[in-house]
XYZ file of N, CA and C in Angstrom:
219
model
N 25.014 -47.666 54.349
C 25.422 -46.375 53.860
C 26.848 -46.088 54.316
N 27.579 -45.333 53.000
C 29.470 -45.410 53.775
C 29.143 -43.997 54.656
N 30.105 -44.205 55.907
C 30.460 -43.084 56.750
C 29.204 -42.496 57.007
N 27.571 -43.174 57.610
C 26.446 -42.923 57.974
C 25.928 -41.849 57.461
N 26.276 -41.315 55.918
C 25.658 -40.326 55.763
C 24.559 -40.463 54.784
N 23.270 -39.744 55.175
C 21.894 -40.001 54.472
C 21.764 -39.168 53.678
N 20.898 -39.225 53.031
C 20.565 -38.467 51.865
C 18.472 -37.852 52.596
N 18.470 -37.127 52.849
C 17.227 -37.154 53.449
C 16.701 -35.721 52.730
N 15.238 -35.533 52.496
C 15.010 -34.007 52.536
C 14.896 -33.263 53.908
N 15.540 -31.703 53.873
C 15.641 -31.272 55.002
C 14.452 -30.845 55.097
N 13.637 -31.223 56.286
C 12.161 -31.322 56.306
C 12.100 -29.945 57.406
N 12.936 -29.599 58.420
C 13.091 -28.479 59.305
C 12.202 -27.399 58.637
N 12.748 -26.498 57.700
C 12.438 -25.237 57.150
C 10.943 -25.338 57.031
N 10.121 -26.522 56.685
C 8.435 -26.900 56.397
C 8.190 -26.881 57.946
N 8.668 -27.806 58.661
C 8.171 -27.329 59.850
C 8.296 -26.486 60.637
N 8.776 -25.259 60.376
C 9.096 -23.971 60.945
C 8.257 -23.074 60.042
N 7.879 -23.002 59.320
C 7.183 -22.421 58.481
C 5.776 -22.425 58.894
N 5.172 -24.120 59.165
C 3.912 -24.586 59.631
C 3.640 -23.352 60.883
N 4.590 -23.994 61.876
C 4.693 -22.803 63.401
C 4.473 -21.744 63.069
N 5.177 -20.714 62.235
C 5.229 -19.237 61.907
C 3.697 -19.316 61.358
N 3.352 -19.974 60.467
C 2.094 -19.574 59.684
C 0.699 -19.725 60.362
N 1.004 -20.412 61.726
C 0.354 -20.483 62.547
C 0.115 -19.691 64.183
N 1.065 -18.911 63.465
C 1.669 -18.388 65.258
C 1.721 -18.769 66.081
N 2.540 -20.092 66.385
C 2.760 -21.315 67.425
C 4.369 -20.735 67.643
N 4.392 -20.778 69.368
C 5.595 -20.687 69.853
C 5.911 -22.365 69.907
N 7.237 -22.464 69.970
C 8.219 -23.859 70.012
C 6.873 -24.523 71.195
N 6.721 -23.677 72.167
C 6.122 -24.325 73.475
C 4.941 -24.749 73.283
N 3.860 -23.680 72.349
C 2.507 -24.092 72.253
C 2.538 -25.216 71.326
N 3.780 -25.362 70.483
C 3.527 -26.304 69.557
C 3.951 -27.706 69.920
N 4.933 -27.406 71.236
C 4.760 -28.895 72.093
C 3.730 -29.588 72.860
N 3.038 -28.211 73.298
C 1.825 -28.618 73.851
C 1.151 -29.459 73.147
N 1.153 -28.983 71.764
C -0.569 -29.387 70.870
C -0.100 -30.669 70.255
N 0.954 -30.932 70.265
C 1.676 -32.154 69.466
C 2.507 -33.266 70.346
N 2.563 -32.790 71.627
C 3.295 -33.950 72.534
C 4.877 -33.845 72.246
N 5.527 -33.531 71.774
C 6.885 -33.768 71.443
C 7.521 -32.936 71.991
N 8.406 -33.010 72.391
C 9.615 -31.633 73.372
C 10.006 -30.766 72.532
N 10.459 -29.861 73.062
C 10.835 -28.667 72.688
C 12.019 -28.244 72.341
N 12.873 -29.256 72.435
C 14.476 -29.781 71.984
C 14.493 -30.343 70.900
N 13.713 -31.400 70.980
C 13.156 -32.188 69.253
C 12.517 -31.346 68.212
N 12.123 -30.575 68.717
C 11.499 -29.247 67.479
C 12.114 -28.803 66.564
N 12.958 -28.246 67.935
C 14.491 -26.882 67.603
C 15.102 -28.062 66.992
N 15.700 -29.028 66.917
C 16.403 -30.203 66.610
C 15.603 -30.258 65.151
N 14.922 -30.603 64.938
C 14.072 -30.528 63.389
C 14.368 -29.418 62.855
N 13.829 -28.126 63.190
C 13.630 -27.083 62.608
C 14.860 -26.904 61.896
N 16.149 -27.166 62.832
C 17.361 -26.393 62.613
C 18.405 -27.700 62.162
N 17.348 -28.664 61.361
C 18.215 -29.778 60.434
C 19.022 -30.365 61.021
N 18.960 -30.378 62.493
C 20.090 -31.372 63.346
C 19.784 -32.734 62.991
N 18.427 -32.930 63.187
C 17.894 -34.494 62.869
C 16.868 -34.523 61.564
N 16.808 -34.909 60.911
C 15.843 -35.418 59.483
C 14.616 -35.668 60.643
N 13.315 -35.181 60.046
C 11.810 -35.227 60.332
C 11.255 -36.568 59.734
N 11.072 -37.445 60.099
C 9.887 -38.771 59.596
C 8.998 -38.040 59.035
N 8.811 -38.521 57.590
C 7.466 -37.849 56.961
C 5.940 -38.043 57.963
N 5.886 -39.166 58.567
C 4.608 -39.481 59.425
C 4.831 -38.484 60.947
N 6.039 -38.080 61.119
C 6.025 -37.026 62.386
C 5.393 -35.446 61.535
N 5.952 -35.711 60.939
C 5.973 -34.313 60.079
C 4.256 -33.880 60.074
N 3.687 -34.632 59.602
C 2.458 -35.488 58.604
C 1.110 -35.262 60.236
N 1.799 -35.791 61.618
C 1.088 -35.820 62.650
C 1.085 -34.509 63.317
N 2.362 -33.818 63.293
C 2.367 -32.427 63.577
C 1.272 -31.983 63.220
N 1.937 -31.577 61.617
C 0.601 -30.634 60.887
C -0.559 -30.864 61.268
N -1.092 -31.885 61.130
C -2.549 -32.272 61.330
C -3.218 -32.073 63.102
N -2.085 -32.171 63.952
C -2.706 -31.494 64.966
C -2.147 -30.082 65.772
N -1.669 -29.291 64.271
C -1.646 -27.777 64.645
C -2.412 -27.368 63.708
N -3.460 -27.765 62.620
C -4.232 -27.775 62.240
C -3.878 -27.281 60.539
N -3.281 -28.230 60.114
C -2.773 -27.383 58.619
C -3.705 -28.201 57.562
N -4.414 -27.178 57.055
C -5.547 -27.811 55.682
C -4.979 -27.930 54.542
N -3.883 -27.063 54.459
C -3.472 -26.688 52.982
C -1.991 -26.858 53.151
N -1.573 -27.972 52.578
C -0.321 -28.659 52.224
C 0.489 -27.772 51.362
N -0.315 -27.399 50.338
C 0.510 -25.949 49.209
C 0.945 -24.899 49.752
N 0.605 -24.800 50.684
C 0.950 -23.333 51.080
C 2.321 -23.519 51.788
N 2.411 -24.460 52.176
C 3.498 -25.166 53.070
C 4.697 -24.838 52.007
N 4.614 -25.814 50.943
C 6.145 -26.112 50.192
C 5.996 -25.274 49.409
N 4.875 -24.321 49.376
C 5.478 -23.104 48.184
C 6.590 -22.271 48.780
N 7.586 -21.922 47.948
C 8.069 -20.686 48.099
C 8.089 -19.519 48.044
């Protein structure tokens, strides 16, 4: 890729959304998912592109059933 730039979907805004719709602070949601609390904020706020399978492991253990509700607007 020229000058390392990706083309990625910004996956942040879905996973901030998940948190809110769940009422998970940054912290409880490190708890329940293992991942720091720098890497979150770092996702959330599009610093780093989300792996669909991080994304994918989150949800599923902050408990999200309904995928639609997620990417609707």
């Amino acid at each position: 890729m020229t000058n390392n730039i990706r083309s990625t979907m910004k996956g942040g805004k879905y996973l901030k959304k998940i948190r809110e719709q769940k009422k998970l602070t940054q912290l409880k949601t490190s708890q329940l998912t293992g991942r720091p609390i720098p890497r979150l904020s770092e996702w959330e706020n599009d610093l780093y592109a989300i792996k669909l399978v991080d994304f994918i492991d989150i949800a599923e253990k902050v408990g999200v059933k309904d995928y639609n509700s997620i990417f609707k607007d």
